[in-house]
């Protein structure tokens, strides 16, 4: 059984293109039938008008009550499907007596006009011509059997419909080929994603339409960010293991030794264990500060408010004040994890060393993000400011 995924982009494109093509072809075919019939009617009407003018001219030039031109029309009616009805000088003559009675009411109407007359399945196109000769008014009706023309037009119209159907089928096939060709970069992208998941590729390299450039760049950026996070995570784990290795080795050595643990050694053990606990607390706080923000751009108001609330709970005896002037530029082009880590580490230090109050001011301009954290602690001597960036310096 053929499965059709209605959410498929290929299915949607083919459905829309096929629907539009079907609508255009059917509309064109219907308009073709209408315009073709109107064109044939106008053409026959003009020809009947010229025949009527010619017959009236012969009548005005001749002396017979019924001109020879009309007699010739009458004799050729069975072949050319023409007829005439003439009312002049009180008498009515017709080339076909069967139509004389039905066309008689048209003789009493005024004005020259092209008229459609139907009798059963037969459709007659009649042109009425008023004229005056030797002071006497006359009316001439010249008609032609339009049903024969309509039958030919219908045959032609259905032939055009058949050709249009063939062209529609060819157009649908071409649409399928064009859609498959246009979606080829998406299939290549899917194959590269599968290769990426299987570990056969490191990055996406795709010659794709410009609409996919942003997607490919964003996916590569995410993978770069994941690699950076993994690298930082490994470095963090390595640093933590190195930081814990020395105090753990010292504690293990003391516990394995045979010497009794006096008060001095007990204080040293306690100091080592407190160092281990402090290192673990620092890493846990750093992880908590970063939060679940992987792959998200920083929102200044939301992320800073979340951090302030967290530090208010971590340091309930401190007062944390937040002021920001982000305005409409609330989203900044920095990864939310990095923003939270940068701001959180400084706020954590301020919470540790302040006496009572910590003020945080965030300003965002078109090209600059400024973070200002001020606390009422003792601070750092000016000659020691340059050493703040050194690893392991307190």
Short mmCIF file of C-alpha atoms in Angstrom, two decimals:
data_model
loop_
_atom_site.label_atom_id
_atom_site.label_comp_id
_atom_site.label_asym_id
_atom_site.label_seq_id
_atom_site.Cartn_x
_atom_site.Cartn_y
_atom_site.Cartn_z
CA UNK A 1 0.00 0.00 0.00
CA UNK A 2 1.35 3.40 -1.01
CA UNK A 3 2.04 5.60 2.01
CA UNK A 4 1.65 9.35 1.53
CA UNK A 5 3.12 11.65 4.15
CA UNK A 6 0.96 14.76 4.07
CA UNK A 7 3.55 16.68 6.11
CA UNK A 8 6.20 16.04 3.46
CA UNK A 9 7.50 19.14 1.72
CA UNK A 10 7.69 17.16 -1.52
CA UNK A 11 4.02 16.17 -1.24
CA UNK A 12 2.98 19.75 -0.48
CA UNK A 13 4.94 21.20 -3.39
CA UNK A 14 3.60 18.63 -5.82
CA UNK A 15 0.05 19.09 -4.53
CA UNK A 16 0.19 22.87 -4.84
CA UNK A 17 1.94 22.86 -8.22
CA UNK A 18 -0.38 20.16 -9.56
CA UNK A 19 -3.44 21.96 -8.22
CA UNK A 20 -2.37 25.27 -9.74
CA UNK A 21 -1.56 23.60 -13.08
CA UNK A 22 -4.93 21.81 -13.09
CA UNK A 23 -6.76 25.03 -12.27
CA UNK A 24 -4.95 26.96 -15.01
CA UNK A 25 -5.49 24.26 -17.65
CA UNK A 26 -9.19 23.72 -16.82
CA UNK A 27 -9.85 27.47 -16.68
CA UNK A 28 -8.06 27.99 -20.00
CA UNK A 29 -10.01 25.14 -21.59
CA UNK A 30 -13.36 26.52 -20.41
CA UNK A 31 -12.48 30.02 -21.57
CA UNK A 32 -11.34 28.57 -24.90
CA UNK A 33 -14.79 27.02 -25.43
CA UNK A 34 -16.60 30.24 -24.55
CA UNK A 35 -14.35 32.50 -26.61
CA UNK A 36 -14.35 30.11 -29.58
CA UNK A 37 -18.15 30.03 -29.69
CA UNK A 38 -18.39 33.82 -29.36
CA UNK A 39 -15.80 34.27 -32.10
CA UNK A 40 -17.69 31.93 -34.44
CA UNK A 41 -20.98 33.68 -33.67
CA UNK A 42 -19.49 37.11 -34.38
CA UNK A 43 -17.90 35.85 -37.60
CA UNK A 44 -21.16 34.33 -38.89
CA UNK A 45 -23.07 37.41 -37.80
CA UNK A 46 -20.83 39.66 -39.87
CA UNK A 47 -21.17 37.35 -42.85
CA UNK A 48 -24.99 37.32 -42.56
CA UNK A 49 -24.95 41.10 -42.32
CA UNK A 50 -22.93 41.37 -45.54
CA UNK A 51 -25.29 38.91 -47.27
CA UNK A 52 -28.29 40.96 -46.15
CA UNK A 53 -26.70 44.19 -47.38
CA UNK A 54 -25.90 42.55 -50.71
CA UNK A 55 -29.45 41.22 -51.08
CA UNK A 56 -30.96 44.64 -50.28
CA UNK A 57 -28.64 46.27 -52.82
CA UNK A 58 -29.80 43.81 -55.50
CA UNK A 59 -33.42 44.45 -54.52
CA UNK A 60 -32.98 48.22 -54.89
CA UNK A 61 -31.28 47.79 -58.28
CA UNK A 62 -33.75 45.25 -59.68
CA UNK A 63 -37.45 45.28 -60.48
CA UNK A 64 -38.53 41.86 -59.19
CA UNK A 65 -40.35 41.59 -55.87
CA UNK A 66 -37.98 38.81 -54.86
CA UNK A 67 -34.41 39.30 -56.12
CA UNK A 68 -32.54 36.51 -57.82
CA UNK A 69 -29.92 36.51 -55.07
CA UNK A 70 -32.52 35.38 -52.57
CA UNK A 71 -33.75 32.70 -54.93
CA UNK A 72 -30.24 31.34 -55.20
CA UNK A 73 -29.99 31.27 -51.44
CA UNK A 74 -33.23 29.35 -51.27
CA UNK A 75 -32.02 26.79 -53.77
CA UNK A 76 -28.78 26.26 -51.85
CA UNK A 77 -30.36 26.04 -48.41
CA UNK A 78 -30.04 22.26 -48.10
CA UNK A 79 -26.33 22.53 -48.88
CA UNK A 80 -25.28 25.76 -47.14
CA UNK A 81 -27.91 25.75 -44.35
CA UNK A 82 -29.02 29.30 -45.25
CA UNK A 83 -32.54 30.71 -45.34
CA UNK A 84 -34.27 34.03 -45.82
CA UNK A 85 -37.60 35.62 -44.95
CA UNK A 86 -38.63 38.79 -46.80
CA UNK A 87 -41.56 41.04 -46.04
CA UNK A 88 -42.08 43.73 -48.66
CA UNK A 89 -45.08 45.51 -50.11
CA UNK A 90 -47.48 43.53 -47.90
CA UNK A 91 -46.26 40.08 -48.93
CA UNK A 92 -44.01 37.62 -47.07
CA UNK A 93 -41.78 35.12 -48.83
CA UNK A 94 -39.40 32.58 -47.32
CA UNK A 95 -36.86 30.09 -48.58
CA UNK A 96 -38.07 27.50 -46.03
CA UNK A 97 -41.81 27.54 -45.19
CA UNK A 98 -41.15 25.57 -41.98
CA UNK A 99 -39.26 28.52 -40.51
CA UNK A 100 -41.55 31.26 -41.86
CA UNK A 101 -44.10 30.96 -39.05
CA UNK A 102 -41.50 30.86 -36.27
CA UNK A 103 -39.52 33.78 -37.70
CA UNK A 104 -42.59 35.88 -38.47
CA UNK A 105 -42.59 37.68 -35.04
CA UNK A 106 -39.08 38.93 -35.75
CA UNK A 107 -40.40 40.88 -38.73
CA UNK A 108 -42.41 43.14 -36.43
CA UNK A 109 -39.48 44.13 -34.23
CA UNK A 110 -37.50 47.29 -34.89
CA UNK A 111 -33.82 47.76 -35.49
CA UNK A 112 -31.14 45.73 -37.19
CA UNK A 113 -29.95 42.91 -34.94
CA UNK A 114 -28.34 39.48 -34.78
CA UNK A 115 -30.78 37.06 -33.14
CA UNK A 116 -30.49 33.48 -31.85
CA UNK A 117 -33.50 31.28 -32.63
CA UNK A 118 -33.87 27.73 -31.29
CA UNK A 119 -36.27 25.06 -32.53
CA UNK A 120 -35.80 21.70 -30.89
CA UNK A 121 -32.17 20.72 -31.26
CA UNK A 122 -31.63 23.14 -34.13
CA UNK A 123 -30.03 26.51 -33.45
CA UNK A 124 -30.50 29.23 -36.09
CA UNK A 125 -28.53 32.47 -36.22
CA UNK A 126 -30.67 35.18 -37.89
CA UNK A 127 -29.78 38.71 -38.93
CA UNK A 128 -32.64 41.22 -39.33
CA UNK A 129 -32.20 44.06 -41.86
CA UNK A 130 -34.68 46.90 -42.30
CA UNK A 131 -34.63 48.76 -45.62
CA UNK A 132 -36.70 51.17 -47.74
CA UNK A 133 -37.24 50.94 -51.49
CA UNK A 134 -39.41 53.22 -53.60
CA UNK A 135 -41.02 54.63 -50.47
CA UNK A 136 -42.01 51.21 -49.13
CA UNK A 137 -40.61 49.75 -45.89
CA UNK A 138 -39.29 46.19 -45.93
CA UNK A 139 -37.68 43.69 -43.59
CA UNK A 140 -35.23 40.99 -44.59
CA UNK A 141 -34.20 38.07 -42.37
CA UNK A 142 -31.10 36.13 -43.37
CA UNK A 143 -30.27 33.07 -41.28
CA UNK A 144 -27.83 30.20 -41.03
CA UNK A 145 -27.99 26.91 -39.17
CA UNK A 146 -25.58 27.49 -36.27
CA UNK A 147 -26.05 24.02 -34.76
CA UNK A 148 -23.78 22.52 -37.42
CA UNK A 149 -21.09 25.04 -36.51
CA UNK A 150 -21.58 24.32 -32.81
CA UNK A 151 -21.13 20.60 -33.42
CA UNK A 152 -17.82 21.28 -35.16
CA UNK A 153 -16.77 23.66 -32.38
CA UNK A 154 -17.64 21.05 -29.74
CA UNK A 155 -15.50 18.46 -31.50
CA UNK A 156 -12.63 20.94 -31.75
CA UNK A 157 -13.12 21.91 -28.11
CA UNK A 158 -12.88 18.30 -26.92
CA UNK A 159 -9.80 17.74 -29.06
CA UNK A 160 -8.22 20.77 -27.40
CA UNK A 161 -9.25 19.33 -24.02
CA UNK A 162 -7.52 16.04 -24.84
CA UNK A 163 -4.35 17.84 -25.89
CA UNK A 164 -4.54 19.98 -22.74
CA UNK A 165 -4.85 16.81 -20.63
CA UNK A 166 -1.72 15.38 -22.22
CA UNK A 167 0.11 18.66 -21.63
CA UNK A 168 -1.15 18.69 -18.03
CA UNK A 169 0.25 15.20 -17.49
CA UNK A 170 3.59 16.26 -18.97
CA UNK A 171 3.56 19.38 -16.77
CA UNK A 172 2.95 17.28 -13.65
CA UNK A 173 5.83 14.97 -14.58
CA UNK A 174 8.10 17.99 -15.15
CA UNK A 175 6.96 19.39 -11.79
CA UNK A 176 7.91 16.12 -10.11
CA UNK A 177 11.34 16.18 -11.72
CA UNK A 178 11.84 19.84 -10.79
CA UNK A 179 10.72 19.28 -7.17
CA UNK A 180 12.95 16.22 -6.81
CA UNK A 181 15.85 18.20 -8.24
CA UNK A 182 15.13 21.18 -5.99
CA UNK A 183 14.89 19.01 -2.85
CA UNK A 184 18.14 17.18 -3.57
CA UNK A 185 20.11 19.44 -1.14
CA UNK A 186 17.68 18.46 1.63
CA UNK A 187 18.29 14.77 0.96
CA UNK A 188 22.03 15.43 0.94
CA UNK A 189 21.64 17.27 4.24
CA UNK A 190 19.77 14.31 5.73
CA UNK A 191 22.51 11.93 4.56
CA UNK A 192 25.19 14.16 6.05
CA UNK A 193 23.28 14.37 9.33
CA UNK A 194 23.09 10.57 9.44
CA UNK A 195 26.82 10.39 8.73
CA UNK A 196 27.41 13.00 11.43
CA UNK A 197 25.41 10.97 13.93
CA UNK A 198 27.33 7.83 12.96
CA UNK A 199 30.63 9.63 13.54
CA UNK A 200 31.68 9.55 9.89
CA UNK A 201 31.67 13.35 9.57
CA UNK A 202 32.73 16.22 11.79
CA UNK A 203 30.91 19.07 10.09
CA UNK A 204 28.32 19.72 7.40
CA UNK A 205 29.66 20.76 4.01
CA UNK A 206 26.79 21.31 1.63
CA UNK A 207 26.43 23.23 -1.61
CA UNK A 208 22.88 24.27 -0.90
CA UNK A 209 20.49 27.03 -1.93
CA UNK A 210 20.92 30.33 -0.15
CA UNK A 211 17.79 29.61 1.91
CA UNK A 212 19.68 26.74 3.61
CA UNK A 213 22.89 28.66 4.30
CA UNK A 214 21.62 29.94 7.63
CA UNK A 215 20.51 26.44 8.66
CA UNK A 216 23.83 24.83 7.76
CA UNK A 217 25.81 27.60 9.48
CA UNK A 218 23.63 27.32 12.58
CA UNK A 219 24.06 23.53 12.74
CA UNK A 220 27.83 23.87 12.35
CA UNK A 221 27.80 26.55 15.05
CA UNK A 222 25.92 24.21 17.38
CA UNK A 223 28.46 21.47 16.76
CA UNK A 224 31.34 23.88 17.40
CA UNK A 225 29.62 24.95 20.60
CA UNK A 226 29.12 21.32 21.67
CA UNK A 227 32.80 20.57 21.00
CA UNK A 228 33.78 23.65 23.01
CA UNK A 229 31.53 22.57 25.87
CA UNK A 230 32.96 19.06 25.84
CA UNK A 231 36.47 20.50 25.88
CA UNK A 232 35.64 22.83 28.75
CA UNK A 233 33.89 20.01 30.59
CA UNK A 234 36.93 17.76 30.23
CA UNK A 235 39.20 20.56 31.38
CA UNK A 236 36.92 21.25 34.31
CA UNK A 237 36.87 17.59 35.31
CA UNK A 238 40.65 17.41 34.92
CA UNK A 239 41.13 20.55 37.02
CA UNK A 240 38.76 19.25 39.66
CA UNK A 241 40.53 15.89 39.78
CA UNK A 242 43.92 17.59 40.11
CA UNK A 243 42.56 19.92 42.79
CA UNK A 244 41.14 17.01 44.79
CA UNK A 245 44.00 14.62 44.25
CA UNK A 246 46.45 16.31 46.64
CA UNK A 247 44.12 16.73 49.66
CA UNK A 248 42.66 13.26 49.12
CA UNK A 249 46.16 11.77 48.99
CA UNK A 250 47.06 13.58 52.20
CA UNK A 251 43.92 12.38 53.97
CA UNK A 252 44.44 8.82 52.70
CA UNK A 253 48.06 8.82 53.86
CA UNK A 254 47.10 9.99 57.35
CA UNK A 255 44.31 7.45 57.67
CA UNK A 256 46.52 4.59 56.48
CA UNK A 257 49.39 5.50 58.78
CA UNK A 258 49.96 3.94 62.19
CA UNK A 259 50.57 7.21 63.96
CA UNK A 260 47.80 8.31 66.29
CA UNK A 261 45.71 11.26 65.13
CA UNK A 262 46.31 14.05 67.59
CA UNK A 263 44.56 17.38 67.70
CA UNK A 264 46.97 19.03 65.26
CA UNK A 265 46.67 16.28 62.69
CA UNK A 266 42.92 16.22 63.13
CA UNK A 267 42.77 19.94 62.31
CA UNK A 268 44.90 19.34 59.22
CA UNK A 269 42.60 16.52 58.10
CA UNK A 270 39.59 18.71 58.69
CA UNK A 271 41.23 21.52 56.69
CA UNK A 272 41.90 19.16 53.79
CA UNK A 273 38.34 17.87 53.83
CA UNK A 274 37.02 21.44 53.95
CA UNK A 275 39.17 22.26 50.90
CA UNK A 276 37.65 19.30 49.08
CA UNK A 277 34.16 20.39 50.09
CA UNK A 278 34.88 23.95 48.97
CA UNK A 279 36.09 22.74 45.58
CA UNK A 280 32.98 20.60 45.12
CA UNK A 281 30.71 23.47 46.20
CA UNK A 282 32.43 25.79 43.75
CA UNK A 283 31.98 23.38 40.85
CA UNK A 284 28.36 22.68 41.78
CA UNK A 285 27.63 26.39 42.05
CA UNK A 286 29.31 27.01 38.71
CA UNK A 287 27.16 24.32 37.10
CA UNK A 288 24.07 25.77 38.73
CA UNK A 289 24.98 29.25 37.54
CA UNK A 290 25.30 28.09 33.93
CA UNK A 291 21.91 26.41 34.05
CA UNK A 292 20.14 24.56 31.20
CA UNK A 293 20.89 27.19 28.58
CA UNK A 294 22.80 25.26 25.95
CA UNK A 295 22.33 26.60 22.45
CA UNK A 296 20.27 29.62 23.48
CA UNK A 297 21.19 33.26 22.96
CA UNK A 298 21.27 35.34 26.12
CA UNK A 299 18.22 37.30 27.17
CA UNK A 300 19.58 40.03 29.43
CA UNK A 301 16.45 40.64 31.50
CA UNK A 302 15.43 37.02 31.96
CA UNK A 303 18.87 35.49 32.58
CA UNK A 304 20.11 38.22 34.91
CA UNK A 305 16.88 38.15 36.92
CA UNK A 306 17.18 34.37 37.28
CA UNK A 307 20.74 34.68 38.58
CA UNK A 308 19.85 37.44 41.03
CA UNK A 309 17.01 35.36 42.48
CA UNK A 310 19.33 32.37 42.81
CA UNK A 311 22.01 34.35 44.67
CA UNK A 312 19.40 35.87 46.95
CA UNK A 313 18.57 32.33 48.02
CA UNK A 314 22.26 31.35 48.30
CA UNK A 315 23.17 34.43 50.33
CA UNK A 316 20.00 35.41 52.23
CA UNK A 317 21.96 37.81 54.45
CA UNK A 318 23.05 39.84 51.41
CA UNK A 319 20.98 42.36 49.44
CA UNK A 320 21.25 41.94 45.65
CA UNK A 321 20.03 44.88 43.55
CA UNK A 322 19.60 44.62 39.78
CA UNK A 323 19.31 47.48 37.31
CA UNK A 324 19.42 47.10 33.55
CA UNK A 325 18.92 49.43 30.60
CA UNK A 326 18.47 46.88 27.86
CA UNK A 327 15.49 48.60 26.26
CA UNK A 328 14.48 47.00 22.98
CA UNK A 329 17.90 45.34 22.68
CA UNK A 330 17.06 42.61 25.20
CA UNK A 331 18.55 39.74 23.17
CA UNK A 332 22.33 39.94 22.90
CA UNK A 333 24.57 37.88 20.58
CA UNK A 334 26.26 35.86 23.33
CA UNK A 335 25.53 32.26 24.27
CA UNK A 336 23.28 32.13 27.33
CA UNK A 337 25.55 29.62 29.10
CA UNK A 338 28.56 31.94 28.74
CA UNK A 339 26.56 35.00 29.83
CA UNK A 340 25.29 33.21 32.94
CA UNK A 341 28.76 31.93 33.79
CA UNK A 342 30.43 35.33 33.35
CA UNK A 343 27.85 37.20 35.39
CA UNK A 344 27.33 34.40 37.91
CA UNK A 345 31.00 34.01 38.85
CA UNK A 346 31.37 37.72 39.57
CA UNK A 347 28.10 37.83 41.54
CA UNK A 348 29.19 34.78 43.50
CA UNK A 349 32.46 36.47 44.48
CA UNK A 350 30.56 39.62 45.40
CA UNK A 351 28.19 37.58 47.56
CA UNK A 352 31.13 35.97 49.34
CA UNK A 353 33.11 39.12 50.10
CA UNK A 354 30.50 41.86 50.47
CA UNK A 355 29.37 43.10 53.85
CA UNK A 356 25.72 43.67 53.08
CA UNK A 357 24.85 44.97 49.61
CA UNK A 358 25.64 43.98 46.01
CA UNK A 359 24.60 46.19 43.09
CA UNK A 360 24.48 44.86 39.53
CA UNK A 361 23.98 47.21 36.58
CA UNK A 362 23.64 45.92 33.01
CA UNK A 363 23.75 48.28 30.03
CA UNK A 364 23.19 47.21 26.42
CA UNK A 365 23.93 49.39 23.41
CA UNK A 366 24.02 48.66 19.71
CA UNK A 367 27.53 47.16 19.89
CA UNK A 368 28.41 46.85 23.59
CA UNK A 369 27.29 44.87 26.63
CA UNK A 370 28.49 46.42 29.90
CA UNK A 371 28.27 44.57 33.24
CA UNK A 372 29.00 46.58 36.40
CA UNK A 373 29.00 44.75 39.76
CA UNK A 374 29.68 46.79 42.89
CA UNK A 375 29.71 45.54 46.49
CA UNK A 376 30.47 47.08 49.88
CA UNK A 377 33.24 44.65 50.81
CA UNK A 378 36.87 45.42 51.56
CA UNK A 379 37.87 45.06 47.93
CA UNK A 380 41.36 44.41 46.56
CA UNK A 381 44.41 46.58 46.90
CA UNK A 382 45.30 48.45 43.74
CA UNK A 383 48.67 46.72 43.42
CA UNK A 384 46.92 43.32 43.49
CA UNK A 385 44.37 44.07 40.75
CA UNK A 386 46.62 42.73 38.02
CA UNK A 387 46.78 39.34 39.78
CA UNK A 388 43.04 38.77 39.84
CA UNK A 389 43.15 36.85 36.58
CA UNK A 390 45.79 34.40 37.78
CA UNK A 391 44.52 30.88 38.31
CA UNK A 392 44.48 29.75 41.94
CA UNK A 393 45.01 33.27 43.33
CA UNK A 394 42.72 34.25 46.21
#
